[in-house]
Amino acid sequence: MSGTQQLISTEFWIQDNGLKASQLTHSQILKKNGFKAADEYVNAVKKNVKPRYNKDLYNNITDTDGTTFHLTGGVKELVSEEAALNALIGRIQERISWLTSGSCQDFGIITEKNTLIVIDSYEKGNVAFSSFCNAVASLLREQVIEIQSFNVVRLGDTVTDCWKEVQDVTKESIRQGLAFVLSQQPPSTWKRQASQLQDSRVDSIYLLVQGSSSAVPAPDYYRQILGQCKVPINTSLYGSADPTLSTTLTELAANSGGRWYHYNEEDGPNNTDIAQLTEELNRARDVLAGITALRLEIEHKKGSRQIVVSPAPDHKSELELNSTEWLKIHGLKSHSLRFYEALAPQSFSHCNEVLSGVDGDKVVNAKYCHKFAHVKWWNGEMKHVFINRNFFEKYKTKIDDVVSKIESRIDWMKQSSRADFGNLLEENVCILLDVSRSMEPHLSYLKKKLEKLINEQIRLKTRFNLVAFSDTLQTFSPKLER
């Protein structure tokens, strides 16, 4: 898995990859590119005196806590810090996108290495129950395959398990686990067998419950079967947001030191991970705005040394660029890798010389010509080109890097809601939905796709609205909503 898709809690991910870990907080950037102003107490005048060197030598800036810094770094260093902040913003957005798709959206993240997955459903409908089983199967394919060992247990009027004890994760054990999950049938009764679950080899339990508006388990049922477990119990409610069931699972997770997660199609994920990442994303954007403002002040106010940080226009992260803008940064042209641009430093013009002889003047080619490759240039001129192994290896490394980035960008554009709607670039979005009679057979499909779009992309925008039209017009809100 990539760095943005690590199976660790968001708290730990931010500790390892966030602003502070990346040395990109506002104070850290100022310390890297300057030093703190220091006053000295002078007995003769009985007061603190500012050093005289800061008047003309340095750009001065006041940090958010009131501390003044003298900047030794210039525009070049600040541009580098802006690039690092934009890269961090892109990584945070990638992790948010990952957390709001697939099994992460349905059940959260499995962060432990040895786990017991316990599934229970109160949904008798075949379609809804099948959706739940498919979601659990995706969890095995996407996350369980990355850990060390697991087992799957189904609760009901009888308790069944895939194996009698946890198994090491292999292709075969994943295949058997998938077969077990996908072979389950909807519950035929609301009765539940009270059988205590324990396995000394696991370091966590994931209780995945599909709720129903027509049935709720006894409040003490899960405490009876899991109460003796000495490991964290992470609970997840899929579907119905029944308040009694939500409270039961929330308390069970809290009392065992586990995590609580809830997802339903109407509201999307109820997830502290997204909230934590959004806070870090906003902090990163604030720092970027401040550093950008500082750079602009240095560039445009050379005569003034006291700089006040003010909000600056947001700089786009890579994920907010359209393909034309992205290629201007990462394409062949921006790296001078197109054919003639790349060969220009290694080329020189063909050289002839007129020599006088007994038979008159003659044009003679330079003797070295046969030693070089002859290339017809874009303007029709013939050039000699010399390419050694060192030049070739450097060019190959650069071109491979560009190709890899383009392939990664294409793969990202094909994922989830971007495959259907593309990458939404604007901050204020209004979606028009055709709900006329001709669209009736497709509305269910459209609804599912639209839910993904809202959960993965629109939730990151500033304002949005929905407008459905047929022979009449219906709006989600009279105006764009935050």
Coordinates of C-alpha atoms in Angstrom, one line a residue:
M1 CA 0.0 0.0 0.0
S2 CA 1.1 3.6 -0.6
G3 CA 2.0 6.0 2.2
T4 CA -1.5 7.5 2.1
Q5 CA -3.1 4.1 2.4
Q6 CA -1.3 2.8 5.4
L7 CA -3.5 0.6 7.8
I8 CA -2.8 2.8 10.8
S9 CA -5.1 5.1 12.7
T10 CA -5.4 8.6 11.4
E11 CA -3.9 9.9 14.7
F12 CA -0.7 8.0 14.1
W13 CA -0.7 8.8 10.4
I14 CA -0.8 12.5 11.2
Q15 CA 2.0 12.0 13.8
D16 CA 4.2 10.4 11.1
N17 CA 3.1 12.5 8.0
G18 CA 1.4 15.7 9.2
L19 CA 2.6 19.3 9.3
K20 CA 4.7 18.9 12.5
A21 CA 6.4 15.6 11.3
S22 CA 7.1 17.2 8.0
Q23 CA 8.6 20.3 9.6
L24 CA 6.0 22.5 7.9
T25 CA 4.2 24.3 10.7
H26 CA 4.4 28.1 10.4
S27 CA 6.9 28.3 13.3
Q28 CA 9.0 25.5 12.0
I29 CA 9.3 27.1 8.5
L30 CA 10.3 30.5 10.1
K31 CA 12.9 28.8 12.2
K32 CA 14.4 26.9 9.2
N33 CA 14.5 30.1 7.1
G34 CA 15.5 32.7 9.8
F35 CA 16.2 33.2 13.5
K36 CA 14.3 34.7 16.4
A37 CA 14.8 38.3 17.2
A38 CA 16.5 38.9 20.5
D39 CA 16.5 42.1 22.6
E40 CA 19.3 42.8 25.0
Y41 CA 18.9 44.5 28.4
V42 CA 21.3 47.5 28.6
N43 CA 22.1 48.7 32.2
A44 CA 23.0 52.2 31.0
V45 CA 19.5 52.9 29.8
K46 CA 17.7 50.4 32.1
K47 CA 15.6 48.8 29.3
N48 CA 15.7 46.2 26.5
V49 CA 17.3 47.5 23.3
K50 CA 16.7 46.0 19.9
P51 CA 19.9 45.2 17.9
R52 CA 20.6 47.7 15.1
Y53 CA 21.5 45.0 12.5
N54 CA 17.9 44.1 11.9
K55 CA 17.0 47.4 10.4
D56 CA 18.3 46.9 6.8
L57 CA 19.8 43.4 6.7
Y58 CA 16.7 41.2 7.1
N59 CA 13.0 40.9 6.3
N60 CA 11.2 40.8 9.6
I61 CA 8.0 38.8 10.2
T62 CA 5.8 38.3 13.3
D63 CA 4.7 34.7 14.0
T64 CA 1.2 33.9 15.1
D65 CA 2.3 33.9 18.8
G66 CA 3.8 37.4 18.5
T67 CA 7.4 36.3 18.2
T68 CA 9.5 38.3 15.6
F69 CA 11.8 36.4 13.3
H70 CA 14.6 37.8 11.0
L71 CA 14.4 35.9 7.7
T72 CA 17.7 34.8 6.2
G73 CA 15.9 32.7 3.5
G74 CA 14.7 34.4 0.4
V75 CA 12.1 33.8 -2.3
K76 CA 13.7 30.6 -3.5
E77 CA 13.5 29.0 -0.1
L78 CA 9.9 30.0 0.4
V79 CA 8.9 28.6 -3.0
S80 CA 10.4 25.3 -1.9
E81 CA 8.4 25.4 1.4
E82 CA 5.2 26.2 -0.7
A83 CA 5.9 23.1 -2.9
A84 CA 6.3 20.9 0.2
L85 CA 3.1 22.2 1.7
N86 CA 1.2 21.6 -1.6
A87 CA 2.6 18.1 -1.7
L88 CA 1.4 17.5 1.9
I89 CA -2.0 18.9 1.1
G90 CA -2.2 16.5 -1.9
R91 CA -1.3 13.5 0.4
I92 CA -3.9 14.4 2.9
Q93 CA -6.6 14.7 0.2
E94 CA -5.5 11.3 -1.2
R95 CA -5.9 9.7 2.2
I96 CA -9.4 11.3 2.6
S97 CA -10.3 10.0 -0.8
W98 CA -9.1 6.5 0.2
L99 CA -11.0 6.6 3.5
T100 CA -14.2 7.6 1.8
S101 CA -14.2 4.7 -0.7
G102 CA -14.4 0.9 -0.6
S103 CA -14.1 -1.0 2.6
C104 CA -12.6 2.0 4.5
Q105 CA -15.9 3.9 3.8
D106 CA -18.0 0.9 5.0
F107 CA -16.1 -0.2 8.1
G108 CA -13.2 2.1 8.8
I109 CA -9.6 0.8 9.0
I110 CA -8.2 -2.4 10.4
T111 CA -5.1 -1.3 12.3
E112 CA -4.1 -4.5 14.2
K113 CA -2.2 -7.4 12.8
N114 CA -4.2 -10.4 14.2
T115 CA -8.0 -10.0 14.3
L116 CA -11.3 -11.8 14.7
I117 CA -14.0 -10.5 12.4
V118 CA -17.5 -11.0 13.8
I119 CA -20.5 -10.4 11.5
D120 CA -24.1 -10.1 12.5
S121 CA -27.2 -9.0 10.5
Y122 CA -30.7 -8.1 11.4
E123 CA -31.7 -7.6 7.7
K124 CA -33.9 -10.3 6.2
G125 CA -34.1 -8.7 2.8
N126 CA -32.0 -10.6 0.2
V127 CA -30.7 -7.4 -1.6
A128 CA -29.7 -5.6 1.6
F129 CA -28.1 -8.6 3.1
S130 CA -26.2 -9.4 -0.1
S131 CA -24.9 -5.8 -0.1
F132 CA -23.6 -6.3 3.5
C133 CA -21.9 -9.6 2.6
N134 CA -20.2 -8.0 -0.5
A135 CA -19.0 -5.1 1.7
V136 CA -17.4 -7.6 4.2
A137 CA -15.9 -9.5 1.3
S138 CA -14.3 -6.2 0.1
L139 CA -12.9 -5.7 3.6
L140 CA -11.1 -9.1 3.3
R141 CA -9.8 -8.3 -0.2
E142 CA -8.6 -4.8 0.5
Q143 CA -7.5 -4.8 4.2
V144 CA -7.4 -8.2 5.8
I145 CA -5.0 -9.4 3.1
E146 CA -2.5 -6.8 4.4
I147 CA -2.4 -8.2 8.0
Q148 CA -1.0 -11.4 9.6
S149 CA -3.8 -13.6 10.8
F150 CA -7.7 -13.6 11.0
N151 CA -10.9 -15.6 11.4
V152 CA -14.5 -14.9 10.5
V153 CA -17.4 -15.7 12.8
R154 CA -21.2 -15.3 11.9
L155 CA -23.6 -14.7 14.8
G156 CA -27.2 -15.8 14.7
D157 CA -29.5 -18.5 16.3
T158 CA -26.3 -20.5 16.0
V159 CA -22.7 -19.3 16.0
T160 CA -20.6 -20.5 13.0
D161 CA -17.0 -19.8 12.2
C162 CA -14.8 -20.2 9.2
W163 CA -12.2 -22.0 11.2
K164 CA -11.9 -23.1 14.8
E165 CA -9.0 -20.7 15.4
V166 CA -7.3 -17.8 13.5
Q167 CA -5.4 -18.6 10.3
D168 CA -2.3 -16.9 8.8
V169 CA -3.2 -14.7 6.0
T170 CA -2.5 -16.4 2.6
K171 CA -4.1 -16.4 -0.8
E172 CA -5.8 -19.7 0.2
S173 CA -7.1 -18.5 3.6
I174 CA -8.5 -15.3 2.0
R175 CA -10.2 -17.4 -0.7
Q176 CA -11.8 -19.6 2.0
G177 CA -12.8 -16.6 4.1
L178 CA -14.5 -15.0 1.0
A179 CA -16.3 -18.3 0.3
F180 CA -17.6 -18.4 3.9
V181 CA -18.8 -14.8 3.9
L182 CA -20.4 -14.9 0.5
S183 CA -22.2 -18.2 1.3
Q184 CA -24.1 -16.7 4.2
Q185 CA -27.9 -16.4 4.0
P186 CA -30.2 -13.7 5.5
P187 CA -31.2 -14.4 9.1
S188 CA -34.4 -16.4 9.5
T189 CA -35.0 -15.4 13.1
W190 CA -34.1 -12.6 15.5
K191 CA -33.0 -15.1 18.2
R192 CA -29.3 -15.1 19.1
Q193 CA -27.2 -17.8 20.6
A194 CA -25.3 -16.6 23.7
S195 CA -21.8 -18.1 23.2
Q196 CA -18.7 -16.4 24.5
L197 CA -16.1 -15.8 21.8
Q198 CA -12.4 -16.0 22.7
D199 CA -9.1 -16.6 20.9
S200 CA -5.8 -16.0 22.6
R201 CA -4.0 -15.3 19.3
V202 CA -6.0 -12.2 18.3
D203 CA -5.1 -8.7 19.4
S204 CA -8.4 -7.1 18.3
I205 CA -12.0 -7.9 17.4
Y206 CA -14.0 -6.2 14.7
L207 CA -17.8 -6.5 15.3
L208 CA -19.6 -5.7 12.0
V209 CA -23.3 -5.3 12.5
Q210 CA -26.0 -4.7 9.8
G211 CA -28.8 -2.9 11.5
S212 CA -32.5 -3.0 10.6
S213 CA -35.4 -0.8 11.4
S214 CA -37.6 -3.8 12.2
A215 CA -35.3 -5.6 14.7
V216 CA -32.9 -4.6 17.5
P217 CA -30.8 -7.0 19.5
A218 CA -31.1 -7.2 23.3
P219 CA -28.9 -4.5 24.8
D220 CA -26.8 -7.0 26.7
Y221 CA -26.3 -9.5 23.9
Y222 CA -23.0 -8.4 22.6
R223 CA -21.7 -7.8 26.1
Q224 CA -22.5 -11.4 27.0
I225 CA -20.6 -12.9 24.0
L226 CA -17.7 -10.5 23.9
G227 CA -17.5 -9.3 27.5
Q228 CA -14.7 -11.7 28.5
C229 CA -12.4 -10.7 25.7
K230 CA -9.3 -8.8 26.8
V231 CA -8.6 -7.1 23.5
P232 CA -10.1 -3.9 22.0
I233 CA -13.5 -4.5 20.4
N234 CA -13.9 -2.2 17.3
T235 CA -17.6 -1.9 16.4
S236 CA -19.1 -0.9 13.1
L237 CA -22.8 -0.3 12.3
Y238 CA -23.7 -0.8 8.6
G239 CA -27.1 0.5 7.5
S240 CA -29.8 1.5 9.9
A241 CA -28.9 4.2 12.4
D242 CA -31.1 2.7 15.2
P243 CA -30.3 4.8 18.3
T244 CA -30.4 1.8 20.7
L245 CA -28.1 -0.3 18.6
S246 CA -25.8 2.7 18.0
T247 CA -25.6 3.3 21.8
T248 CA -24.9 -0.4 22.5
L249 CA -22.1 -0.6 20.0
T250 CA -20.6 2.8 20.9
E251 CA -20.4 1.8 24.6
L252 CA -19.0 -1.6 23.9
A253 CA -16.1 -0.1 21.8
A254 CA -15.4 2.6 24.4
N255 CA -15.4 0.2 27.4
S256 CA -12.9 -2.1 25.6
G257 CA -10.6 0.6 24.3
G258 CA -11.8 0.0 20.7
R259 CA -13.1 2.4 18.0
W260 CA -16.7 3.0 16.9
Y261 CA -17.7 3.5 13.2
H262 CA -21.0 4.0 11.5
Y263 CA -21.9 4.2 7.8
N264 CA -25.2 4.4 6.0
E265 CA -25.9 5.4 2.4
E266 CA -28.0 8.5 3.4
D267 CA -25.5 10.2 5.7
G268 CA -22.2 8.6 4.6
P269 CA -19.5 7.7 7.1
N270 CA -19.6 8.9 10.7
N271 CA -15.9 8.9 11.2
T272 CA -13.5 10.7 13.4
D273 CA -10.7 9.9 11.0
I274 CA -12.2 12.2 8.3
A275 CA -12.7 15.0 10.9
Q276 CA -9.0 14.7 12.1
L277 CA -7.7 14.8 8.5
T278 CA -10.0 17.7 7.5
E279 CA -8.6 19.7 10.5
E280 CA -5.0 18.9 9.4
L281 CA -5.9 19.8 5.8
N282 CA -7.3 23.2 6.9
R283 CA -4.2 23.9 9.1
A284 CA -1.9 23.1 6.1
R285 CA -3.9 25.5 3.8
D286 CA -3.6 28.2 6.4
V287 CA 0.1 27.8 6.7
L288 CA 0.4 27.8 2.9
A289 CA -1.6 31.0 2.7
G290 CA 0.7 32.7 5.2
I291 CA 4.0 31.5 3.5
T292 CA 2.6 32.6 0.1
A293 CA 1.7 36.0 1.5
L294 CA 5.2 36.3 2.9
R295 CA 6.8 35.4 -0.4
L296 CA 4.7 37.9 -2.3
E297 CA 5.6 40.7 0.2
I298 CA 9.3 40.0 -0.2
E299 CA 8.9 40.0 -4.0
H300 CA 6.8 43.2 -4.3
K301 CA 7.7 45.3 -1.3
K302 CA 11.5 45.3 -1.4
G303 CA 11.6 48.7 0.3
S304 CA 9.6 47.7 3.4
R305 CA 11.3 45.4 5.9
Q306 CA 8.5 44.9 8.4
I307 CA 6.1 42.4 6.9
V308 CA 2.6 41.7 8.1
V309 CA 1.2 38.2 7.2
S310 CA -2.2 38.5 5.5
P311 CA -4.4 35.9 3.8
A312 CA -3.3 35.0 0.3
P313 CA -5.1 33.2 -2.5
D314 CA -5.2 29.4 -2.1
H315 CA -2.6 27.6 -4.2
K316 CA -3.9 24.6 -5.9
S317 CA -2.7 21.2 -4.8
E318 CA -2.0 18.6 -7.6
L319 CA -5.3 17.0 -7.0
E320 CA -7.1 20.3 -7.7
L321 CA -5.4 20.8 -11.1
N322 CA -7.1 19.9 -14.4
S323 CA -5.0 17.7 -16.7
T324 CA -3.7 20.6 -18.8
E325 CA -2.5 22.4 -15.7
W326 CA -1.0 19.2 -14.3
L327 CA 0.9 18.5 -17.5
K328 CA 2.4 22.0 -17.5
I329 CA 4.0 21.0 -14.2
H330 CA 4.8 17.3 -14.8
G331 CA 4.8 16.8 -18.5
L332 CA 7.6 16.4 -21.0
K333 CA 7.8 20.1 -21.9
S334 CA 8.1 21.3 -18.3
H335 CA 11.1 19.0 -17.8
S336 CA 12.7 19.8 -21.2
L337 CA 12.4 16.2 -22.2
R338 CA 10.9 16.6 -25.7
F339 CA 13.1 15.3 -28.5
Y340 CA 14.8 18.5 -29.8
E341 CA 14.9 20.2 -26.3
A342 CA 16.6 17.1 -24.8
L343 CA 19.1 16.7 -27.6
A344 CA 20.0 20.5 -27.9
P345 CA 22.8 20.4 -25.3
Q346 CA 24.4 17.4 -27.1
S347 CA 24.1 18.7 -30.6
F348 CA 26.1 21.1 -32.9
S349 CA 25.7 22.2 -36.5
H350 CA 27.4 20.5 -39.4
C351 CA 30.5 22.4 -40.5
N352 CA 31.9 22.8 -44.1
E353 CA 34.9 24.8 -45.1
V354 CA 35.9 26.2 -48.6
L355 CA 39.5 25.2 -49.5
S356 CA 41.5 26.5 -52.5
G357 CA 43.4 23.9 -54.7
V358 CA 44.8 23.3 -58.1
D359 CA 41.4 22.5 -59.4
G360 CA 39.9 25.6 -57.8
D361 CA 37.9 26.2 -54.7
K362 CA 36.1 23.2 -53.1
V363 CA 33.7 22.7 -50.2
V364 CA 35.2 20.1 -47.9
N365 CA 33.3 18.4 -45.0
A366 CA 34.8 18.2 -41.6
K367 CA 36.6 14.9 -41.0
Y368 CA 34.8 14.2 -37.8
C369 CA 31.3 14.0 -39.4
H370 CA 31.2 10.2 -39.7
K371 CA 31.8 9.8 -36.0
F372 CA 28.4 11.4 -35.0
A373 CA 24.8 10.6 -35.5
H374 CA 23.2 12.9 -38.1
V375 CA 19.8 14.3 -37.1
K376 CA 17.6 16.6 -39.2
W377 CA 16.5 19.4 -36.9
W378 CA 13.0 20.9 -36.7
N379 CA 14.0 23.8 -38.9
G380 CA 15.5 21.6 -41.6
E381 CA 19.1 22.0 -40.5
M382 CA 21.4 19.0 -40.3
K383 CA 22.9 18.5 -36.8
H384 CA 25.5 16.2 -35.3
V385 CA 24.4 14.6 -32.1
F386 CA 26.7 13.0 -29.5
I387 CA 25.1 10.8 -26.8
N388 CA 27.2 9.0 -24.2
R389 CA 26.0 6.5 -21.7
N390 CA 25.9 9.0 -18.8
F391 CA 23.5 11.3 -20.8
F392 CA 21.4 8.4 -21.9
E393 CA 21.0 7.0 -18.3
K394 CA 20.1 10.4 -16.9
Y395 CA 17.5 11.0 -19.7
K396 CA 16.0 7.5 -19.2
T397 CA 15.7 8.1 -15.5
K398 CA 13.9 11.4 -16.1
I399 CA 11.6 10.0 -18.8
D400 CA 10.7 7.0 -16.7
D401 CA 9.8 9.3 -13.8
V402 CA 7.5 11.3 -16.0
V403 CA 5.9 8.2 -17.4
S404 CA 5.4 6.8 -13.9
K405 CA 3.7 10.0 -12.7
I406 CA 1.4 10.1 -15.8
E407 CA 0.4 6.4 -15.3
S408 CA -0.3 7.1 -11.6
R409 CA -2.4 10.1 -12.5
I410 CA -4.4 8.0 -15.1
D411 CA -4.9 5.2 -12.5
W412 CA -6.1 7.8 -9.9
M413 CA -8.5 9.3 -12.5
K414 CA -10.0 5.9 -13.1
Q415 CA -10.8 5.3 -9.4
S416 CA -14.3 5.4 -7.9
S417 CA -16.4 8.5 -8.5
R418 CA -13.7 10.1 -10.8
A419 CA -14.2 7.2 -13.3
D420 CA -17.9 8.3 -13.7
F421 CA -17.8 12.1 -13.2
G422 CA -14.1 13.1 -13.6
N423 CA -12.2 15.2 -11.0
L424 CA -14.4 18.0 -9.7
L425 CA -12.1 21.1 -9.6
E426 CA -14.4 23.9 -8.6
E427 CA -15.1 24.9 -5.0
N428 CA -18.8 25.8 -5.6
V429 CA -20.7 23.0 -7.3
C430 CA -24.3 22.7 -8.5
I431 CA -25.4 19.2 -9.8
L432 CA -28.3 19.0 -12.3
L433 CA -30.1 15.7 -12.3
D434 CA -32.4 14.6 -15.1
V435 CA -35.3 12.7 -13.4
S436 CA -37.7 12.7 -16.3
R437 CA -39.6 9.6 -17.3
S438 CA -36.9 8.4 -19.7
M439 CA -34.5 8.2 -16.8
E440 CA -36.7 6.1 -14.4
P441 CA -34.9 2.8 -15.2
H442 CA -31.6 4.3 -14.4
L443 CA -32.3 6.4 -11.3
S444 CA -31.3 3.7 -8.8
Y445 CA -28.0 3.3 -10.6
L446 CA -27.5 7.1 -10.7
K447 CA -28.4 7.4 -7.0
K448 CA -25.6 5.0 -6.0
K449 CA -23.1 6.8 -8.2
L450 CA -24.2 10.2 -6.9
E451 CA -23.7 9.0 -3.3
K452 CA -20.1 8.1 -4.1
L453 CA -19.6 11.5 -5.7
I454 CA -20.9 13.3 -2.7
N455 CA -19.0 11.2 -0.1
E456 CA -15.7 11.3 -2.0
Q457 CA -15.5 14.7 -3.7
I458 CA -18.3 17.1 -2.9
R459 CA -17.8 16.8 0.8
L460 CA -14.4 18.5 0.3
K461 CA -15.8 21.4 -1.6
T462 CA -16.9 24.8 -0.2
R463 CA -20.5 24.9 -1.3
F464 CA -22.9 22.7 -3.3
N465 CA -26.5 22.3 -4.3
L466 CA -28.6 19.7 -6.1
V467 CA -31.3 20.4 -8.7
A468 CA -33.6 17.7 -10.1
F469 CA -35.6 18.5 -13.2
S470 CA -38.3 16.9 -15.3
D471 CA -41.5 18.7 -16.1
T472 CA -41.0 20.5 -12.7
L473 CA -37.9 21.7 -10.8
Q474 CA -36.8 20.5 -7.4
T475 CA -33.9 21.9 -5.4
F476 CA -32.0 20.6 -2.4
S477 CA -31.7 24.2 -1.2
P478 CA -32.7 27.6 -2.5
K479 CA -28.9 28.5 -2.6
L480 CA -25.5 26.9 -2.5
E481 CA -25.0 25.3 0.9
R482 CA -21.7 25.0 2.8

